[in-house]
Amino acid sequence: MSWQTYVDDHLMCDIDGQPSHRLTAAAIIGHDGSVWAQSATFPQFKATEVTGIMNDFAEPGYLAPTGLFLAGTKYMVIQGEPGAVIRGKKGSGGITIKKTNQALIFGIYEEPVTPGQCNMIVERLGDYLIDQGL
């Protein structure tokens, strides 16, 4: 299966069978910032932003004072799982990032998608990839 298929079929899927409920954007990005696959809507991010995210996984709380930035958009960092998941909030939307052995799984959402729905989609794929050794 190609990485793009994971993004298209597992991250950008209808939630609870409702076409109006899907992530705004999603991507699978290597720890080095290389894009493995992304939705057409995923923002053009800066390599330094991925470095900041990787620093937060290595040193939980690193992004808390400044916020998490992706493509210049600032998200307030909210509770996650240190070293495994970073969650961010911006207005009625937000972001979930799950770290696997080799990649970062990104999900960005807006209402009517809930934070919990985004977390479930992103973390489920991340856990699967970790189980596959990826």
XYZ file of C-alpha atoms in Angstrom:
134
model
C 0.000 0.000 0.000
C 1.347 3.440 -0.857
C 1.674 6.159 1.773
C -0.801 8.251 -0.218
C -3.405 5.485 0.198
C -3.006 5.703 3.990
C -3.698 9.452 3.824
C -6.602 9.185 1.370
C -8.341 6.100 2.807
C -7.489 6.187 6.517
C -6.993 9.845 7.437
C -9.224 11.756 4.975
C -12.107 9.306 5.375
C -15.726 10.048 6.340
C -16.128 9.942 10.120
C -19.060 7.851 11.343
C -20.168 7.506 7.706
C -20.888 11.233 7.405
C -19.273 12.923 4.367
C -19.551 16.310 6.119
C -17.378 14.942 8.945
C -13.799 14.556 7.773
C -10.416 16.001 8.580
C -9.558 19.318 6.917
C -6.043 18.116 6.053
C -3.698 15.228 6.820
C -0.150 14.100 6.116
C 2.503 11.524 6.886
C 5.882 13.203 7.286
C 9.261 11.642 8.073
C 11.095 12.630 11.239
C 13.463 14.619 8.971
C 10.583 16.723 7.595
C 10.311 14.880 4.263
C 6.721 14.508 3.045
C 5.783 10.852 2.529
C 2.179 11.656 1.585
C -0.317 14.467 2.163
C -3.818 15.589 1.318
C -4.166 18.305 -1.313
C -5.290 20.643 1.490
C -2.248 20.123 3.757
C -0.476 23.469 4.311
C 3.041 24.228 3.082
C 5.008 23.973 6.339
C 8.554 25.003 7.178
C 11.288 22.500 8.095
C 11.937 24.472 11.301
C 8.327 23.798 12.362
C 8.880 20.026 12.080
C 12.114 20.441 14.052
C 10.128 22.162 16.819
C 7.589 19.329 16.842
C 10.369 16.707 17.025
C 11.951 18.690 19.894
C 8.630 18.517 21.773
C 8.480 14.734 21.332
C 12.051 14.471 22.683
C 11.461 17.029 25.443
C 7.727 17.167 26.312
C 6.628 20.715 27.065
C 9.135 22.279 24.633
C 6.346 23.889 22.553
C 4.086 24.867 25.465
C 5.518 28.405 25.972
C 5.492 29.364 22.273
C 2.706 27.220 20.832
C 2.880 24.782 17.962
C 3.314 26.327 14.522
C 2.436 24.687 11.214
C 2.637 26.767 8.024
C 2.726 29.853 10.227
C -0.566 28.952 11.950
C -0.249 28.912 15.727
C -1.951 26.214 17.789
C -2.145 26.287 21.571
C -0.632 23.028 22.845
C -3.110 21.050 24.960
C -2.777 17.745 26.790
C -1.216 14.970 24.786
C 0.831 11.907 25.555
C 4.460 12.883 26.269
C 6.739 11.503 23.562
C 3.842 9.972 21.601
C 1.062 12.477 20.783
C 0.910 16.275 20.538
C -2.484 17.968 20.411
C -3.123 21.585 19.537
C -6.179 23.851 19.513
C -6.986 26.913 17.436
C -10.482 28.368 17.641
C -13.050 25.690 16.798
C -10.420 23.453 15.216
C -7.099 21.926 15.994
C -4.360 19.453 15.190
C -3.276 15.991 16.351
C 0.233 14.670 15.675
C 1.141 11.044 16.439
C 4.785 9.966 16.394
C 5.664 6.526 15.044
C 9.120 4.935 14.827
C 9.849 6.642 11.485
C 7.122 9.211 10.812
C 4.703 11.822 12.135
C 1.002 11.425 11.377
C -0.772 14.801 11.130
C -4.508 15.441 11.267
C -6.006 18.944 11.108
C -9.700 19.493 11.807
C -12.426 22.126 12.001
C -15.979 21.847 13.346
C -18.139 19.777 13.040
C -15.278 17.308 13.588
C -14.461 17.028 17.298
C -11.001 16.815 18.873
C -11.774 13.243 19.968
C -12.676 12.181 16.427
C -9.438 13.629 15.039
C -7.422 11.986 17.835
C -9.040 8.617 17.143
C -8.329 8.691 13.387
C -4.725 9.905 13.683
C -3.770 7.762 16.673
C -5.394 4.604 15.294
C -3.295 4.830 12.104
C -0.196 5.723 14.139
C -0.663 2.715 16.432
C -1.141 0.457 13.384
C 2.085 1.730 11.776
C 3.974 1.276 15.059
C 2.684 -2.331 15.190
C 4.059 -2.772 11.653
C 7.463 -1.538 12.812
C 7.189 1.752 10.894
